[in-house]
Amino acid sequence: MKVLKTDIEGLFVIEPKVFGDDRGFFLESWNEKKFNDAVGKEIKFVQDNHSKSNKGVLRGLHLQLVNPQAKLVRVVSGSVIDVVVDLRKDSITFGKSFAIEISDTNKKQLFIPKGFAHGFLTLEDNTEFLYKCDEYYDPKSEISILWNDEEISIDWEKYYSGKYLLSEKDKLGMTLVEYRKKLGL
């Protein structure tokens, strides 16, 4: 496993070692000891989630205010642009976003620490997205940050110029300004 630091503290791209031949491939998708050694802290995942989406589905940007979740995300079929926004109130990179393509071809994973808003945009039909969480889902504490907030300025069209399919909750997400006010920042 190769762990690549990003320019945001605590956010890592993970490239598993893939053993492939004309029969297919094998990779170790999860090893608690290797993972914890690589990220430098003990993470205990308690919930696995699996979503399947068609091309153009945009999910996010989500985070839990109470019991925030760290996540380890990957794609087993299709491809996504995975996007996170640092919303840790004491972070020097507060409000900064990071985007990466994750696919069944490149097999990359992204470790997202607690305190980040997270979302993804599917680039292919029948994309299957898996993620481990270190806290249980709590719908009462989940909020959505507006996917096209001008201050965050994620250039979604750089990756996909078709129609975006969003939930009503995600269409009505709060802006970064509203988020700051909610937290008294």
mmCIF file with all atom_site columns, C-alpha atoms in Angstrom:
data_model
loop_
_atom_site.group_PDB
_atom_site.id
_atom_site.type_symbol
_atom_site.label_atom_id
_atom_site.label_alt_id
_atom_site.label_comp_id
_atom_site.label_asym_id
_atom_site.label_entity_id
_atom_site.label_seq_id
_atom_site.pdbx_PDB_ins_code
_atom_site.Cartn_x
_atom_site.Cartn_y
_atom_site.Cartn_z
_atom_site.occupancy
_atom_site.B_iso_or_equiv
_atom_site.pdbx_formal_charge
_atom_site.auth_seq_id
_atom_site.auth_comp_id
_atom_site.auth_asym_id
_atom_site.auth_atom_id
_atom_site.pdbx_PDB_model_num
ATOM 1   C CA . MET A 1 1   ? 0.000   0.000   0.000   1.00 0.00 ? 1   MET A CA 1
ATOM 2   C CA . LYS A 1 2   ? 1.280   3.417   -0.962  1.00 0.00 ? 2   LYS A CA 1
ATOM 3   C CA . VAL A 1 3   ? 0.034   6.411   1.036   1.00 0.00 ? 3   VAL A CA 1
ATOM 4   C CA . LEU A 1 4   ? 0.272   9.833   -0.611  1.00 0.00 ? 4   LEU A CA 1
ATOM 5   C CA . LYS A 1 5   ? -0.109  13.000  1.427   1.00 0.00 ? 5   LYS A CA 1
ATOM 6   C CA . THR A 1 6   ? -2.153  15.842  -0.014  1.00 0.00 ? 6   THR A CA 1
ATOM 7   C CA . ASP A 1 7   ? -1.694  19.545  0.651   1.00 0.00 ? 7   ASP A CA 1
ATOM 8   C CA . ILE A 1 8   ? -4.429  19.309  3.321   1.00 0.00 ? 8   ILE A CA 1
ATOM 9   C CA . GLU A 1 9   ? -3.273  17.955  6.684   1.00 0.00 ? 9   GLU A CA 1
ATOM 10  C CA . GLY A 1 10  ? -4.612  14.469  7.450   1.00 0.00 ? 10  GLY A CA 1
ATOM 11  C CA . LEU A 1 11  ? -6.115  13.856  3.984   1.00 0.00 ? 11  LEU A CA 1
ATOM 12  C CA . PHE A 1 12  ? -4.457  10.898  2.233   1.00 0.00 ? 12  PHE A CA 1
ATOM 13  C CA . VAL A 1 13  ? -4.709  9.150   -1.131  1.00 0.00 ? 13  VAL A CA 1
ATOM 14  C CA . ILE A 1 14  ? -4.104  5.422   -0.811  1.00 0.00 ? 14  ILE A CA 1
ATOM 15  C CA . GLU A 1 15  ? -2.929  3.284   -3.692  1.00 0.00 ? 15  GLU A CA 1
ATOM 16  C CA . PRO A 1 16  ? -3.195  -0.423  -2.900  1.00 0.00 ? 16  PRO A CA 1
ATOM 17  C CA . LYS A 1 17  ? -0.692  -2.837  -4.376  1.00 0.00 ? 17  LYS A CA 1
ATOM 18  C CA . VAL A 1 18  ? -2.443  -4.617  -7.245  1.00 0.00 ? 18  VAL A CA 1
ATOM 19  C CA . PHE A 1 19  ? -1.351  -8.058  -8.408  1.00 0.00 ? 19  PHE A CA 1
ATOM 20  C CA . GLY A 1 20  ? -2.693  -8.669  -11.894 1.00 0.00 ? 20  GLY A CA 1
ATOM 21  C CA . ASP A 1 21  ? -2.301  -11.088 -14.771 1.00 0.00 ? 21  ASP A CA 1
ATOM 22  C CA . ASP A 1 22  ? -4.401  -12.417 -17.647 1.00 0.00 ? 22  ASP A CA 1
ATOM 23  C CA . ARG A 1 23  ? -6.817  -14.007 -15.121 1.00 0.00 ? 23  ARG A CA 1
ATOM 24  C CA . GLY A 1 24  ? -7.673  -10.696 -13.426 1.00 0.00 ? 24  GLY A CA 1
ATOM 25  C CA . PHE A 1 25  ? -6.290  -9.041  -10.283 1.00 0.00 ? 25  PHE A CA 1
ATOM 26  C CA . PHE A 1 26  ? -6.005  -9.272  -6.515  1.00 0.00 ? 26  PHE A CA 1
ATOM 27  C CA . LEU A 1 27  ? -5.586  -6.444  -4.034  1.00 0.00 ? 27  LEU A CA 1
ATOM 28  C CA . GLU A 1 28  ? -5.850  -6.035  -0.307  1.00 0.00 ? 28  GLU A CA 1
ATOM 29  C CA . SER A 1 29  ? -8.545  -3.379  0.083   1.00 0.00 ? 29  SER A CA 1
ATOM 30  C CA . TRP A 1 30  ? -8.306  -3.118  3.864   1.00 0.00 ? 30  TRP A CA 1
ATOM 31  C CA . ASN A 1 31  ? -5.714  -3.980  6.502   1.00 0.00 ? 31  ASN A CA 1
ATOM 32  C CA . GLU A 1 32  ? -6.257  -2.243  9.844   1.00 0.00 ? 32  GLU A CA 1
ATOM 33  C CA . LYS A 1 33  ? -2.645  -2.445  11.031  1.00 0.00 ? 33  LYS A CA 1
ATOM 34  C CA . LYS A 1 34  ? -1.102  -1.229  7.760   1.00 0.00 ? 34  LYS A CA 1
ATOM 35  C CA . PHE A 1 35  ? -3.698  1.527   7.448   1.00 0.00 ? 35  PHE A CA 1
ATOM 36  C CA . ASN A 1 36  ? -3.272  2.825   11.017  1.00 0.00 ? 36  ASN A CA 1
ATOM 37  C CA . ASP A 1 37  ? 0.526   2.751   10.654  1.00 0.00 ? 37  ASP A CA 1
ATOM 38  C CA . ALA A 1 38  ? 0.239   4.671   7.385   1.00 0.00 ? 38  ALA A CA 1
ATOM 39  C CA . VAL A 1 39  ? -2.048  7.435   8.681   1.00 0.00 ? 39  VAL A CA 1
ATOM 40  C CA . GLY A 1 40  ? -0.291  7.632   12.032  1.00 0.00 ? 40  GLY A CA 1
ATOM 41  C CA . LYS A 1 41  ? -3.297  7.054   14.292  1.00 0.00 ? 41  LYS A CA 1
ATOM 42  C CA . GLU A 1 42  ? -5.747  4.370   15.254  1.00 0.00 ? 42  GLU A CA 1
ATOM 43  C CA . ILE A 1 43  ? -8.965  4.468   13.268  1.00 0.00 ? 43  ILE A CA 1
ATOM 44  C CA . LYS A 1 44  ? -11.744 2.010   14.113  1.00 0.00 ? 44  LYS A CA 1
ATOM 45  C CA . PHE A 1 45  ? -14.326 1.758   11.356  1.00 0.00 ? 45  PHE A CA 1
ATOM 46  C CA . VAL A 1 46  ? -17.819 0.800   12.555  1.00 0.00 ? 46  VAL A CA 1
ATOM 47  C CA . GLN A 1 47  ? -19.978 1.038   9.433   1.00 0.00 ? 47  GLN A CA 1
ATOM 48  C CA . ASP A 1 48  ? -19.573 0.159   5.751   1.00 0.00 ? 48  ASP A CA 1
ATOM 49  C CA . ASN A 1 49  ? -21.780 1.842   3.124   1.00 0.00 ? 49  ASN A CA 1
ATOM 50  C CA . HIS A 1 50  ? -22.338 0.962   -0.529  1.00 0.00 ? 50  HIS A CA 1
ATOM 51  C CA . SER A 1 51  ? -24.104 3.133   -3.094  1.00 0.00 ? 51  SER A CA 1
ATOM 52  C CA . LYS A 1 52  ? -24.861 2.588   -6.757  1.00 0.00 ? 52  LYS A CA 1
ATOM 53  C CA . SER A 1 53  ? -25.529 5.562   -9.019  1.00 0.00 ? 53  SER A CA 1
ATOM 54  C CA . ASN A 1 54  ? -25.945 6.393   -12.664 1.00 0.00 ? 54  ASN A CA 1
ATOM 55  C CA . LYS A 1 55  ? -23.870 8.915   -14.593 1.00 0.00 ? 55  LYS A CA 1
ATOM 56  C CA . GLY A 1 56  ? -24.292 12.496  -13.457 1.00 0.00 ? 56  GLY A CA 1
ATOM 57  C CA . VAL A 1 57  ? -25.450 11.773  -9.900  1.00 0.00 ? 57  VAL A CA 1
ATOM 58  C CA . LEU A 1 58  ? -23.950 14.282  -7.503  1.00 0.00 ? 58  LEU A CA 1
ATOM 59  C CA . ARG A 1 59  ? -24.116 13.341  -3.828  1.00 0.00 ? 59  ARG A CA 1
ATOM 60  C CA . GLY A 1 60  ? -23.019 15.850  -1.217  1.00 0.00 ? 60  GLY A CA 1
ATOM 61  C CA . LEU A 1 61  ? -21.428 17.772  0.209   1.00 0.00 ? 61  LEU A CA 1
ATOM 62  C CA . HIS A 1 62  ? -22.287 16.039  3.512   1.00 0.00 ? 62  HIS A CA 1
ATOM 63  C CA . LEU A 1 63  ? -20.934 16.100  7.040   1.00 0.00 ? 63  LEU A CA 1
ATOM 64  C CA . GLN A 1 64  ? -22.162 15.307  10.538  1.00 0.00 ? 64  GLN A CA 1
ATOM 65  C CA . LEU A 1 65  ? -21.891 18.097  13.098  1.00 0.00 ? 65  LEU A CA 1
ATOM 66  C CA . VAL A 1 66  ? -22.258 15.686  16.039  1.00 0.00 ? 66  VAL A CA 1
ATOM 67  C CA . ASN A 1 67  ? -20.108 12.553  15.919  1.00 0.00 ? 67  ASN A CA 1
ATOM 68  C CA . PRO A 1 68  ? -18.329 13.581  12.712  1.00 0.00 ? 68  PRO A CA 1
ATOM 69  C CA . GLN A 1 69  ? -17.170 10.715  10.533  1.00 0.00 ? 69  GLN A CA 1
ATOM 70  C CA . ALA A 1 70  ? -13.765 9.856   9.151   1.00 0.00 ? 70  ALA A CA 1
ATOM 71  C CA . LYS A 1 71  ? -14.193 7.884   5.921   1.00 0.00 ? 71  LYS A CA 1
ATOM 72  C CA . LEU A 1 72  ? -12.195 5.609   3.672   1.00 0.00 ? 72  LEU A CA 1
ATOM 73  C CA . VAL A 1 73  ? -13.752 5.658   0.196   1.00 0.00 ? 73  VAL A CA 1
ATOM 74  C CA . ARG A 1 74  ? -13.254 3.612   -2.966  1.00 0.00 ? 74  ARG A CA 1
ATOM 75  C CA . VAL A 1 75  ? -15.002 2.665   -6.205  1.00 0.00 ? 75  VAL A CA 1
ATOM 76  C CA . VAL A 1 76  ? -15.493 -0.955  -7.267  1.00 0.00 ? 76  VAL A CA 1
ATOM 77  C CA . SER A 1 77  ? -17.350 -0.298  -10.531 1.00 0.00 ? 77  SER A CA 1
ATOM 78  C CA . GLY A 1 78  ? -17.272 2.837   -12.670 1.00 0.00 ? 78  GLY A CA 1
ATOM 79  C CA . SER A 1 79  ? -15.702 6.150   -11.696 1.00 0.00 ? 79  SER A CA 1
ATOM 80  C CA . VAL A 1 80  ? -16.307 9.281   -9.647  1.00 0.00 ? 80  VAL A CA 1
ATOM 81  C CA . ILE A 1 81  ? -14.827 12.643  -8.938  1.00 0.00 ? 81  ILE A CA 1
ATOM 82  C CA . ASP A 1 82  ? -14.554 12.570  -5.175  1.00 0.00 ? 82  ASP A CA 1
ATOM 83  C CA . VAL A 1 83  ? -14.537 15.980  -3.503  1.00 0.00 ? 83  VAL A CA 1
ATOM 84  C CA . VAL A 1 84  ? -13.902 17.035  0.079   1.00 0.00 ? 84  VAL A CA 1
ATOM 85  C CA . VAL A 1 85  ? -13.912 20.435  1.777   1.00 0.00 ? 85  VAL A CA 1
ATOM 86  C CA . ASP A 1 86  ? -11.950 21.071  4.961   1.00 0.00 ? 86  ASP A CA 1
ATOM 87  C CA . LEU A 1 87  ? -14.422 22.414  7.531   1.00 0.00 ? 87  LEU A CA 1
ATOM 88  C CA . ARG A 1 88  ? -12.327 21.873  10.660  1.00 0.00 ? 88  ARG A CA 1
ATOM 89  C CA . LYS A 1 89  ? -12.739 25.182  12.485  1.00 0.00 ? 89  LYS A CA 1
ATOM 90  C CA . ASP A 1 90  ? -9.094  25.424  13.612  1.00 0.00 ? 90  ASP A CA 1
ATOM 91  C CA . SER A 1 91  ? -7.560  24.272  10.329  1.00 0.00 ? 91  SER A CA 1
ATOM 92  C CA . ILE A 1 92  ? -5.259  26.528  8.308   1.00 0.00 ? 92  ILE A CA 1
ATOM 93  C CA . THR A 1 93  ? -6.881  25.057  5.186   1.00 0.00 ? 93  THR A CA 1
ATOM 94  C CA . PHE A 1 94  ? -10.479 25.751  6.320   1.00 0.00 ? 94  PHE A CA 1
ATOM 95  C CA . GLY A 1 95  ? -12.725 26.040  3.250   1.00 0.00 ? 95  GLY A CA 1
ATOM 96  C CA . LYS A 1 96  ? -10.166 24.487  0.909   1.00 0.00 ? 96  LYS A CA 1
ATOM 97  C CA . SER A 1 97  ? -11.388 21.717  -1.388  1.00 0.00 ? 97  SER A CA 1
ATOM 98  C CA . PHE A 1 98  ? -9.636  18.684  -2.845  1.00 0.00 ? 98  PHE A CA 1
ATOM 99  C CA . ALA A 1 99  ? -10.827 16.600  -5.786  1.00 0.00 ? 99  ALA A CA 1
ATOM 100 C CA . ILE A 1 100 ? -9.598  13.286  -7.180  1.00 0.00 ? 100 ILE A CA 1
ATOM 101 C CA . GLU A 1 101 ? -10.835 10.761  -9.704  1.00 0.00 ? 101 GLU A CA 1
ATOM 102 C CA . ILE A 1 102 ? -11.381 7.366   -8.124  1.00 0.00 ? 102 ILE A CA 1
ATOM 103 C CA . SER A 1 103 ? -12.286 4.441   -10.352 1.00 0.00 ? 103 SER A CA 1
ATOM 104 C CA . ASP A 1 104 ? -12.420 0.704   -10.714 1.00 0.00 ? 104 ASP A CA 1
ATOM 105 C CA . THR A 1 105 ? -9.429  1.100   -13.026 1.00 0.00 ? 105 THR A CA 1
ATOM 106 C CA . ASN A 1 106 ? -7.069  3.181   -10.864 1.00 0.00 ? 106 ASN A CA 1
ATOM 107 C CA . LYS A 1 107 ? -8.263  1.522   -7.618  1.00 0.00 ? 107 LYS A CA 1
ATOM 108 C CA . LYS A 1 108 ? -7.312  4.578   -5.551  1.00 0.00 ? 108 LYS A CA 1
ATOM 109 C CA . GLN A 1 109 ? -8.841  5.183   -2.149  1.00 0.00 ? 109 GLN A CA 1
ATOM 110 C CA . LEU A 1 110 ? -9.195  8.410   -0.210  1.00 0.00 ? 110 LEU A CA 1
ATOM 111 C CA . PHE A 1 111 ? -8.970  8.722   3.567   1.00 0.00 ? 111 PHE A CA 1
ATOM 112 C CA . ILE A 1 112 ? -11.072 11.656  4.730   1.00 0.00 ? 112 ILE A CA 1
ATOM 113 C CA . PRO A 1 113 ? -10.525 12.786  8.334   1.00 0.00 ? 113 PRO A CA 1
ATOM 114 C CA . LYS A 1 114 ? -13.304 13.985  10.628  1.00 0.00 ? 114 LYS A CA 1
ATOM 115 C CA . GLY A 1 115 ? -14.476 17.521  9.953   1.00 0.00 ? 115 GLY A CA 1
ATOM 116 C CA . PHE A 1 116 ? -14.608 17.411  6.152   1.00 0.00 ? 116 PHE A CA 1
ATOM 117 C CA . ALA A 1 117 ? -17.668 17.808  3.957   1.00 0.00 ? 117 ALA A CA 1
ATOM 118 C CA . HIS A 1 118 ? -17.699 15.002  1.410   1.00 0.00 ? 118 HIS A CA 1
ATOM 119 C CA . GLY A 1 119 ? -19.361 14.435  -1.931  1.00 0.00 ? 119 GLY A CA 1
ATOM 120 C CA . PHE A 1 120 ? -18.902 12.747  -5.265  1.00 0.00 ? 120 PHE A CA 1
ATOM 121 C CA . LEU A 1 121 ? -20.029 13.012  -8.878  1.00 0.00 ? 121 LEU A CA 1
ATOM 122 C CA . THR A 1 122 ? -20.465 9.812   -10.882 1.00 0.00 ? 122 THR A CA 1
ATOM 123 C CA . LEU A 1 123 ? -18.872 9.772   -14.322 1.00 0.00 ? 123 LEU A CA 1
ATOM 124 C CA . GLU A 1 124 ? -20.371 6.464   -15.530 1.00 0.00 ? 124 GLU A CA 1
ATOM 125 C CA . ASP A 1 125 ? -23.636 4.576   -15.241 1.00 0.00 ? 125 ASP A CA 1
ATOM 126 C CA . ASN A 1 126 ? -23.795 1.823   -12.624 1.00 0.00 ? 126 ASN A CA 1
ATOM 127 C CA . THR A 1 127 ? -20.990 3.278   -10.527 1.00 0.00 ? 127 THR A CA 1
ATOM 128 C CA . GLU A 1 128 ? -20.612 1.495   -7.195  1.00 0.00 ? 128 GLU A CA 1
ATOM 129 C CA . PHE A 1 129 ? -19.055 3.503   -4.389  1.00 0.00 ? 129 PHE A CA 1
ATOM 130 C CA . LEU A 1 130 ? -17.994 1.980   -1.047  1.00 0.00 ? 130 LEU A CA 1
ATOM 131 C CA . TYR A 1 131 ? -16.962 3.731   2.125   1.00 0.00 ? 131 TYR A CA 1
ATOM 132 C CA . LYS A 1 132 ? -16.011 2.852   5.658   1.00 0.00 ? 132 LYS A CA 1
ATOM 133 C CA . CYS A 1 133 ? -16.997 5.219   8.486   1.00 0.00 ? 133 CYS A CA 1
ATOM 134 C CA . ASP A 1 134 ? -15.573 5.468   11.994  1.00 0.00 ? 134 ASP A CA 1
ATOM 135 C CA . GLU A 1 135 ? -18.876 6.734   13.452  1.00 0.00 ? 135 GLU A CA 1
ATOM 136 C CA . TYR A 1 136 ? -22.445 5.628   12.847  1.00 0.00 ? 136 TYR A CA 1
ATOM 137 C CA . TYR A 1 137 ? -24.668 7.606   10.514  1.00 0.00 ? 137 TYR A CA 1
ATOM 138 C CA . ASP A 1 138 ? -26.787 10.140  12.392  1.00 0.00 ? 138 ASP A CA 1
ATOM 139 C CA . PRO A 1 139 ? -29.345 11.794  10.100  1.00 0.00 ? 139 PRO A CA 1
ATOM 140 C CA . LYS A 1 140 ? -30.258 14.365  12.774  1.00 0.00 ? 140 LYS A CA 1
ATOM 141 C CA . SER A 1 141 ? -26.727 15.795  12.810  1.00 0.00 ? 141 SER A CA 1
ATOM 142 C CA . GLU A 1 142 ? -26.040 15.597  9.069   1.00 0.00 ? 142 GLU A CA 1
ATOM 143 C CA . ILE A 1 143 ? -25.944 18.800  7.053   1.00 0.00 ? 143 ILE A CA 1
ATOM 144 C CA . SER A 1 144 ? -25.299 19.547  3.409   1.00 0.00 ? 144 SER A CA 1
ATOM 145 C CA . ILE A 1 145 ? -23.010 22.249  2.159   1.00 0.00 ? 145 ILE A CA 1
ATOM 146 C CA . LEU A 1 146 ? -24.183 23.663  -1.156  1.00 0.00 ? 146 LEU A CA 1
ATOM 147 C CA . TRP A 1 147 ? -22.421 21.726  -3.918  1.00 0.00 ? 147 TRP A CA 1
ATOM 148 C CA . ASN A 1 148 ? -21.970 24.835  -6.091  1.00 0.00 ? 148 ASN A CA 1
ATOM 149 C CA . ASP A 1 149 ? -21.173 27.360  -3.349  1.00 0.00 ? 149 ASP A CA 1
ATOM 150 C CA . GLU A 1 150 ? -19.308 30.263  -4.967  1.00 0.00 ? 150 GLU A CA 1
ATOM 151 C CA . GLU A 1 151 ? -16.839 30.667  -2.107  1.00 0.00 ? 151 GLU A CA 1
ATOM 152 C CA . ILE A 1 152 ? -15.738 27.021  -2.280  1.00 0.00 ? 152 ILE A CA 1
ATOM 153 C CA . SER A 1 153 ? -15.831 27.197  -6.108  1.00 0.00 ? 153 SER A CA 1
ATOM 154 C CA . ILE A 1 154 ? -15.558 23.545  -7.110  1.00 0.00 ? 154 ILE A CA 1
ATOM 155 C CA . ASP A 1 155 ? -15.292 23.382  -10.892 1.00 0.00 ? 155 ASP A CA 1
ATOM 156 C CA . TRP A 1 156 ? -17.646 20.426  -11.422 1.00 0.00 ? 156 TRP A CA 1
ATOM 157 C CA . GLU A 1 157 ? -17.911 21.162  -15.167 1.00 0.00 ? 157 GLU A CA 1
ATOM 158 C CA . LYS A 1 158 ? -14.205 20.444  -15.500 1.00 0.00 ? 158 LYS A CA 1
ATOM 159 C CA . TYR A 1 159 ? -15.113 16.799  -14.914 1.00 0.00 ? 159 TYR A CA 1
ATOM 160 C CA . TYR A 1 160 ? -18.639 16.489  -16.293 1.00 0.00 ? 160 TYR A CA 1
ATOM 161 C CA . SER A 1 161 ? -20.680 18.938  -18.348 1.00 0.00 ? 161 SER A CA 1
ATOM 162 C CA . GLY A 1 162 ? -23.983 17.048  -18.465 1.00 0.00 ? 162 GLY A CA 1
ATOM 163 C CA . LYS A 1 163 ? -27.041 17.394  -16.244 1.00 0.00 ? 163 LYS A CA 1
ATOM 164 C CA . TYR A 1 164 ? -26.444 16.815  -12.513 1.00 0.00 ? 164 TYR A CA 1
ATOM 165 C CA . LEU A 1 165 ? -28.904 14.663  -10.604 1.00 0.00 ? 165 LEU A CA 1
ATOM 166 C CA . LEU A 1 166 ? -29.169 15.825  -6.969  1.00 0.00 ? 166 LEU A CA 1
ATOM 167 C CA . SER A 1 167 ? -31.418 15.051  -4.025  1.00 0.00 ? 167 SER A CA 1
ATOM 168 C CA . GLU A 1 168 ? -33.671 17.826  -2.734  1.00 0.00 ? 168 GLU A CA 1
ATOM 169 C CA . LYS A 1 169 ? -31.542 17.960  0.431   1.00 0.00 ? 169 LYS A CA 1
ATOM 170 C CA . ASP A 1 170 ? -28.389 18.594  -1.607  1.00 0.00 ? 170 ASP A CA 1
ATOM 171 C CA . LYS A 1 171 ? -30.056 21.225  -3.790  1.00 0.00 ? 171 LYS A CA 1
ATOM 172 C CA . LEU A 1 172 ? -30.846 23.158  -0.600  1.00 0.00 ? 172 LEU A CA 1
ATOM 173 C CA . GLY A 1 173 ? -27.444 22.866  1.092   1.00 0.00 ? 173 GLY A CA 1
ATOM 174 C CA . MET A 1 174 ? -26.088 25.763  3.136   1.00 0.00 ? 174 MET A CA 1
ATOM 175 C CA . THR A 1 175 ? -23.367 28.063  1.895   1.00 0.00 ? 175 THR A CA 1
ATOM 176 C CA . LEU A 1 176 ? -19.991 28.327  3.579   1.00 0.00 ? 176 LEU A CA 1
ATOM 177 C CA . VAL A 1 177 ? -21.076 31.723  4.947   1.00 0.00 ? 177 VAL A CA 1
ATOM 178 C CA . GLU A 1 178 ? -24.175 30.116  6.507   1.00 0.00 ? 178 GLU A CA 1
ATOM 179 C CA . TYR A 1 179 ? -22.029 27.283  7.894   1.00 0.00 ? 179 TYR A CA 1
ATOM 180 C CA . ARG A 1 180 ? -19.658 29.773  9.550   1.00 0.00 ? 180 ARG A CA 1
ATOM 181 C CA . LYS A 1 181 ? -22.618 31.588  11.129  1.00 0.00 ? 181 LYS A CA 1
ATOM 182 C CA . LYS A 1 182 ? -24.104 28.306  12.363  1.00 0.00 ? 182 LYS A CA 1
ATOM 183 C CA . LEU A 1 183 ? -20.835 27.486  14.142  1.00 0.00 ? 183 LEU A CA 1
ATOM 184 C CA . GLY A 1 184 ? -20.151 31.035  15.283  1.00 0.00 ? 184 GLY A CA 1
ATOM 185 C CA . LEU A 1 185 ? -16.953 31.362  13.205  1.00 0.00 ? 185 LEU A CA 1
#
